[in-house]
């Protein structure tokens, strides 16, 4: 499309065209004030990547502090209950702080320290990235400010307390829909204002280059481990990998090492919310009422928006998937057909929470439950010799309040 | 019609189009021109104005809520152009509404509406190849932002690719009024001048006649935005054109007598 070319060539006299392109998507669309900081970050990240000592320290902390590697667990009762494909769960929910988010928060905090930045800011939706950031800031003795939509503060109250307990300042944001998008706007305003002293730990594979690449790299460890583990368990690669997609960080980490393996289906699951009309969901790749390519918060990707280019409100029972845009690498994988994107509704996700809890004794986060919901749909249609790997991006403790309100357990014993 | 600063410093006045409504925006722009504004920046309201402070955020929110679209802003641009053939008019927008409209279609429509130039808040020179092509093909002047954090190599690219004027940001941060001008503003303007003979306009935090006068000591023009938008916020729509005209006159007054 016409806009694609718009997004890819530098002005005359500019030496380097922007890196950080995923096909037509990605790039850097930010106020000029941030450019020096983004270039500095780009250089610091490249230097860290080339520095063996950085990797040694990161890997040591991932092992001893974060709890890697995470298990790849065969969900026998879930598989038998569904009566089709074998389902394996990659247990990112077992990591310190309870979600995959800490892989990235730790890596970026180490970069901040290398760059001599003492003040950290972050945005958070479900609160898991905020908690992970507050945690690593406590670990390294860094000042931490987390922006969070007030709507999300209400529905993820437990995580707000955790962040404060860890020493972070949580600043509520009440503009727009008071969710993740608005928290990112406010974090970017802080960064523009305090850019000389502040490091922005962005929590998903979003935003301007180098964030989508850097965040993906820090989560790549998920698929590096799972590839080795599934070969150990089964002696072959899975038929499908399923992960939920908000910004898309756990999904890109779970997919990445399998992208060259054309026989492995990559399936991202977006938030179908409570309907297909614009405003009722966060399914950017939905065919009707979904997103179209545009620029939001520094990157060119699919954006839920109206015909005038105003960004649409979104809805999901899960705060972490409740976002109008999506990481640019997913936009590329979508267009190329290498990955497939589908959605699960609020109700399907809540059902999936119940199913996984009662078949495996694992209470997933509401975000993760969207991926479980897709596995529940797929597995019965597949033969028993097929293998699905689901990325369990986080645990559900943070969502107990929402689940209490949304689910009727009837005080009865388990049906399964 | 052209970007021309008739006095020193010249005055650029920003409006969030559609706040309080399009007709009032048009009348306020005419009043600003009649009271000494050289250039009007017509801001296209956007749902996610991440470079803006609370004043312009609120104005954008009101204008978006009223359903103000880029095509509406082009409409009043044409009306202002027709009424004041000599005034400078710049369309000021975040990228997404323009991308949605279509870059090429936007440039043609902006030209038809009589705009002199365009400023896209989140368009940096590295990404601007296609944007510049359509600007040039349609005879529109692209204005880029230059920041205190921009190193010289970036300022050079910004200056070489801007037309009409270069917009220097007085301080790091978002838009908004402040009591004193940033101390590093002059240094930035001097660095920009190494690379261009274009006029340099200074904005962000320029709120009073004293500021405008101080800007005149080292820059060619002052951009006043949030102070105008805040005035509009607290004034009845019917009285807003008069109030804006008076305020603009006071901003210029401090200069003309200097």
Tab-separated table of N, CA and C in Angstrom, chain A residues 113-205:
chain	number	residue	atom	x	y	z
A	113	UNK	N	21.904	0.091	33.815
A	113	UNK	CA	23.048	0.176	34.731
A	113	UNK	C	24.329	0.425	33.946
A	114	UNK	N	24.500	-0.310	32.849
A	114	UNK	CA	25.669	-0.102	31.977
A	114	UNK	C	25.743	1.331	31.476
A	115	UNK	N	24.567	1.913	31.196
A	115	UNK	CA	24.519	3.268	30.635
A	115	UNK	C	24.568	4.341	31.724
A	116	UNK	N	24.610	3.916	32.972
A	116	UNK	CA	24.709	4.871	34.074
A	116	UNK	C	23.416	5.605	34.370
A	117	UNK	N	22.269	5.048	33.945
A	117	UNK	CA	20.984	5.705	34.225
A	117	UNK	C	20.444	5.165	35.548
A	118	UNK	N	20.182	6.069	36.462
A	118	UNK	CA	19.753	5.676	37.801
A	118	UNK	C	18.237	5.689	37.963
A	119	UNK	N	17.549	6.339	37.034
A	119	UNK	CA	16.101	6.453	37.154
A	119	UNK	C	15.434	5.613	36.064
A	120	UNK	N	14.525	4.744	36.504
A	120	UNK	CA	13.829	3.845	35.577
A	120	UNK	C	12.354	4.226	35.532
A	121	UNK	N	11.801	4.257	34.323
A	121	UNK	CA	10.348	4.371	34.200
A	121	UNK	C	9.837	3.172	33.404
A	122	UNK	N	8.588	2.831	33.638
A	122	UNK	CA	7.961	1.739	32.895
A	122	UNK	C	6.474	2.005	32.844
A	123	UNK	N	5.818	1.351	31.880
A	123	UNK	CA	4.364	1.332	31.831
A	123	UNK	C	3.933	-0.071	32.199
A	124	UNK	N	2.707	-0.229	32.615
A	124	UNK	CA	2.235	-1.588	32.803
A	124	UNK	C	0.732	-1.660	32.559
A	125	UNK	N	0.287	-2.807	32.066
A	125	UNK	CA	-1.137	-3.030	31.837
A	125	UNK	C	-1.664	-3.905	32.960
A	126	UNK	N	-1.359	-5.197	32.853
A	126	UNK	CA	-1.804	-6.145	33.879
A	126	UNK	C	-1.014	-5.989	35.167
A	127	UNK	N	0.082	-5.290	35.094
A	127	UNK	CA	0.901	-5.091	36.282
A	127	UNK	C	2.092	-6.026	36.352
A	128	UNK	N	2.124	-7.037	35.478
A	128	UNK	CA	3.231	-7.993	35.551
A	128	UNK	C	4.547	-7.359	35.120
A	129	UNK	N	4.506	-6.531	34.076
A	129	UNK	CA	5.738	-5.849	33.679
A	129	UNK	C	6.144	-4.834	34.744
A	130	UNK	N	5.166	-4.181	35.338
A	130	UNK	CA	5.472	-3.229	36.405
A	130	UNK	C	6.108	-3.919	37.594
A	131	UNK	N	5.575	-5.062	37.964
A	131	UNK	CA	6.134	-5.815	39.083
A	131	UNK	C	7.548	-6.300	38.739
A	132	UNK	N	7.717	-6.808	37.523
A	132	UNK	CA	9.048	-7.285	37.114
A	132	UNK	C	10.054	-6.136	37.143
A	133	UNK	N	9.634	-4.957	36.675
A	133	UNK	CA	10.532	-3.812	36.652
A	133	UNK	C	10.843	-3.339	38.072
A	134	UNK	N	9.818	-3.267	38.900
A	134	UNK	CA	10.041	-2.868	40.296
A	134	UNK	C	10.995	-3.850	40.978
A	135	UNK	N	10.869	-5.106	40.621
A	135	UNK	CA	11.711	-6.146	41.206
A	135	UNK	C	13.181	-5.965	40.826
A	136	UNK	N	13.443	-5.793	39.544
A	136	UNK	CA	14.846	-5.660	39.136
A	136	UNK	C	15.428	-4.322	39.601
A	137	UNK	N	14.572	-3.319	39.740
A	137	UNK	CA	15.065	-2.038	40.273
A	137	UNK	C	15.468	-2.207	41.742
A	138	UNK	N	14.690	-2.981	42.480
A	138	UNK	CA	15.074	-3.272	43.863
A	138	UNK	C	16.397	-4.043	43.872
A	139	UNK	N	16.502	-4.985	42.974
A	139	UNK	CA	17.715	-5.815	42.893
A	139	UNK	C	18.963	-4.978	42.622
A	140	UNK	N	18.814	-3.971	41.750
A	140	UNK	CA	19.976	-3.163	41.375
A	140	UNK	C	20.037	-1.814	42.092
A	141	UNK	N	19.073	-1.534	42.954
A	141	UNK	CA	19.088	-0.252	43.657
A	141	UNK	C	18.808	0.940	42.758
A	142	UNK	N	17.856	0.790	41.842
A	142	UNK	CA	17.514	1.883	40.932
A	142	UNK	C	16.166	2.490	41.322
A	143	UNK	N	16.028	3.800	41.066
A	143	UNK	CA	14.751	4.472	41.308
A	143	UNK	C	13.742	4.004	40.259
A	144	UNK	N	12.497	3.770	40.674
A	144	UNK	CA	11.524	3.178	39.741
A	144	UNK	C	10.170	3.872	39.804
A	145	UNK	N	9.709	4.345	38.642
A	145	UNK	CA	8.376	4.930	38.528
A	145	UNK	C	7.599	4.130	37.487
A	146	UNK	N	6.411	3.651	37.859
A	146	UNK	CA	5.599	2.853	36.937
A	146	UNK	C	4.292	3.589	36.638
A	147	UNK	N	4.003	3.777	35.361
A	147	UNK	CA	2.733	4.375	34.942
A	147	UNK	C	1.725	3.271	34.662
A	148	UNK	N	0.528	3.464	35.192
A	148	UNK	CA	-0.514	2.443	35.047
A	148	UNK	C	-1.865	3.123	34.925
A	149	UNK	N	-2.661	2.680	33.965
A	149	UNK	CA	-4.002	3.233	33.812
A	149	UNK	C	-4.814	2.999	35.076
A	150	UNK	N	-5.630	3.973	35.438
A	150	UNK	CA	-6.388	3.829	36.686
A	150	UNK	C	-7.396	2.686	36.620
A	151	UNK	N	-7.926	2.431	35.418
A	151	UNK	CA	-8.818	1.280	35.246
A	151	UNK	C	-8.047	-0.018	35.554
A	152	UNK	N	-6.814	-0.082	35.059
A	152	UNK	CA	-5.990	-1.269	35.321
A	152	UNK	C	-5.583	-1.348	36.792
A	153	UNK	N	-5.363	-0.196	37.425
A	153	UNK	CA	-5.025	-0.213	38.855
A	153	UNK	C	-6.166	-0.817	39.665
A	154	UNK	N	-7.392	-0.519	39.221
A	154	UNK	CA	-8.541	-1.090	39.924
A	154	UNK	C	-8.588	-2.607	39.737
A	155	UNK	N	-8.417	-3.043	38.482
A	155	UNK	CA	-8.628	-4.476	38.253
A	155	UNK	C	-7.397	-5.320	38.572
A	156	UNK	N	-6.239	-4.685	38.757
A	156	UNK	CA	-5.041	-5.453	39.122
A	156	UNK	C	-4.445	-4.885	40.407
A	157	UNK	N	-5.315	-4.707	41.355
A	157	UNK	CA	-4.968	-4.062	42.621
A	157	UNK	C	-3.794	-4.743	43.336
A	158	UNK	N	-3.803	-6.064	43.282
A	158	UNK	CA	-2.754	-6.820	43.957
A	158	UNK	C	-1.371	-6.432	43.425
A	159	UNK	N	-1.268	-6.302	42.105
A	159	UNK	CA	0.026	-5.949	41.529
A	159	UNK	C	0.439	-4.525	41.877
A	160	UNK	N	-0.533	-3.642	42.063
A	160	UNK	CA	-0.210	-2.272	42.478
A	160	UNK	C	0.468	-2.317	43.854
A	161	UNK	N	-0.103	-3.111	44.729
A	161	UNK	CA	0.495	-3.234	46.059
A	161	UNK	C	1.886	-3.862	45.984
A	162	UNK	N	2.021	-4.883	45.145
A	162	UNK	CA	3.343	-5.528	45.013
A	162	UNK	C	4.399	-4.522	44.557
A	163	UNK	N	4.060	-3.707	43.567
A	163	UNK	CA	5.026	-2.723	43.073
A	163	UNK	C	5.425	-1.754	44.171
A	164	UNK	N	4.433	-1.299	44.928
A	164	UNK	CA	4.716	-0.338	46.001
A	164	UNK	C	5.549	-0.997	47.088
A	165	UNK	N	5.237	-2.250	47.390
A	165	UNK	CA	6.009	-2.982	48.387
A	165	UNK	C	7.473	-3.094	47.954
A	166	UNK	N	7.679	-3.237	46.658
A	166	UNK	CA	9.036	-3.371	46.123
A	166	UNK	C	9.773	-2.028	46.048
A	167	UNK	N	9.076	-0.964	46.404
A	167	UNK	CA	9.738	0.337	46.455
A	167	UNK	C	9.496	1.221	45.255
A	168	UNK	N	8.633	0.774	44.341
A	168	UNK	CA	8.362	1.589	43.156
A	168	UNK	C	7.259	2.596	43.447
A	169	UNK	N	7.294	3.697	42.716
A	169	UNK	CA	6.185	4.652	42.766
A	169	UNK	C	5.239	4.318	41.616
A	170	UNK	N	3.966	4.096	41.906
A	170	UNK	CA	2.985	3.801	40.863
A	170	UNK	C	2.178	5.068	40.610
A	171	UNK	N	2.239	5.568	39.381
A	171	UNK	CA	1.491	6.778	39.038
A	171	UNK	C	0.292	6.411	38.175
A	172	UNK	N	-0.889	6.719	38.674
A	172	UNK	CA	-2.115	6.411	37.950
A	172	UNK	C	-2.301	7.356	36.765
A	173	UNK	N	-2.851	6.822	35.680
A	173	UNK	CA	-3.102	7.609	34.471
A	173	UNK	C	-4.589	7.546	34.183
A	174	UNK	N	-5.248	8.712	34.106
A	174	UNK	CA	-6.695	8.661	33.890
A	174	UNK	C	-7.135	9.233	32.551
A	175	UNK	N	-6.188	9.448	31.638
A	175	UNK	CA	-6.579	9.939	30.313
A	175	UNK	C	-7.068	8.775	29.455
A	176	UNK	N	-7.754	9.095	28.373
A	176	UNK	CA	-8.247	8.080	27.434
A	176	UNK	C	-9.096	7.045	28.140
A	177	UNK	N	-8.774	5.768	27.894
A	177	UNK	CA	-9.538	4.701	28.541
A	177	UNK	C	-8.866	4.237	29.829
A	178	UNK	N	-7.811	4.959	30.248
A	178	UNK	CA	-7.110	4.654	31.502
A	178	UNK	C	-6.599	3.214	31.538
A	179	UNK	N	-6.084	2.768	30.371
A	179	UNK	CA	-5.487	1.433	30.302
A	179	UNK	C	-4.074	1.533	29.720
A	180	UNK	N	-3.581	0.411	29.202
A	180	UNK	CA	-2.167	0.308	28.813
A	180	UNK	C	-1.704	1.399	27.842
A	181	UNK	N	-2.508	1.667	26.820
A	181	UNK	CA	-2.121	2.672	25.824
A	181	UNK	C	-1.875	4.024	26.489
A	182	UNK	N	-2.732	4.373	27.404
A	182	UNK	CA	-2.624	5.670	28.068
A	182	UNK	C	-1.426	5.695	29.006
A	183	UNK	N	-1.117	4.549	29.602
A	183	UNK	CA	0.066	4.454	30.454
A	183	UNK	C	1.338	4.640	29.624
A	184	UNK	N	1.340	4.092	28.405
A	184	UNK	CA	2.512	4.269	27.527
A	184	UNK	C	2.653	5.737	27.134
A	185	UNK	N	1.533	6.394	26.782
A	185	UNK	CA	1.601	7.829	26.457
A	185	UNK	C	2.263	8.604	27.589
A	186	UNK	N	1.839	8.311	28.814
A	186	UNK	CA	2.333	9.072	29.957
A	186	UNK	C	3.800	8.732	30.238
A	187	UNK	N	4.174	7.469	30.067
A	187	UNK	CA	5.581	7.094	30.238
A	187	UNK	C	6.436	7.802	29.197
A	188	UNK	N	5.927	7.912	27.975
A	188	UNK	CA	6.712	8.589	26.932
A	188	UNK	C	6.833	10.085	27.228
A	189	UNK	N	5.791	10.674	27.810
A	189	UNK	CA	5.875	12.098	28.185
A	189	UNK	C	6.913	12.290	29.280
A	190	UNK	N	6.953	11.369	30.223
A	190	UNK	CA	7.982	11.429	31.267
A	190	UNK	C	9.358	11.305	30.629
A	191	UNK	N	9.485	10.345	29.708
A	191	UNK	CA	10.794	10.095	29.103
A	191	UNK	C	11.265	11.328	28.317
A	192	UNK	N	10.355	11.940	27.547
A	192	UNK	CA	10.717	13.149	26.794
A	192	UNK	C	11.219	14.242	27.747
A	193	UNK	N	10.613	14.307	28.925
A	193	UNK	CA	10.943	15.370	29.867
A	193	UNK	C	12.247	15.093	30.620
A	194	UNK	N	12.476	13.809	30.944
A	194	UNK	CA	13.638	13.452	31.770
A	194	UNK	C	14.635	12.590	31.014
A	195	UNK	N	14.669	12.803	29.708
A	195	UNK	CA	15.386	11.875	28.836
A	195	UNK	C	16.882	11.767	29.166
A	196	UNK	N	17.447	12.806	29.726
A	196	UNK	CA	18.893	12.774	29.949
A	196	UNK	C	19.290	11.849	31.095
A	197	UNK	N	18.377	11.616	32.034
A	197	UNK	CA	18.730	10.819	33.219
A	197	UNK	C	17.959	9.514	33.323
A	198	UNK	N	16.992	9.318	32.445
A	198	UNK	CA	16.021	8.247	32.656
A	198	UNK	C	16.102	7.176	31.585
A	199	UNK	N	15.957	5.936	32.025
A	199	UNK	CA	15.882	4.798	31.100
A	199	UNK	C	14.447	4.291	31.109
A	200	UNK	N	13.872	4.144	29.928
A	200	UNK	CA	12.501	3.648	29.811
A	200	UNK	C	12.547	2.144	29.535
A	201	UNK	N	12.119	1.346	30.529
A	201	UNK	CA	12.020	-0.105	30.330
A	201	UNK	C	10.642	-0.414	29.770
A	202	UNK	N	10.580	-0.507	28.447
A	202	UNK	CA	9.315	-0.791	27.774
A	202	UNK	C	9.033	-2.285	27.902
A	203	UNK	N	7.782	-2.632	28.168
A	203	UNK	CA	7.460	-3.993	28.573
A	203	UNK	C	6.988	-4.929	27.495
A	204	UNK	N	6.781	-4.442	26.273
A	204	UNK	CA	6.393	-5.385	25.237
A	204	UNK	C	7.196	-5.120	23.972
A	205	UNK	N	6.995	-5.973	22.980
A	205	UNK	CA	7.793	-5.859	21.751
A	205	UNK	C	7.184	-4.786	20.863
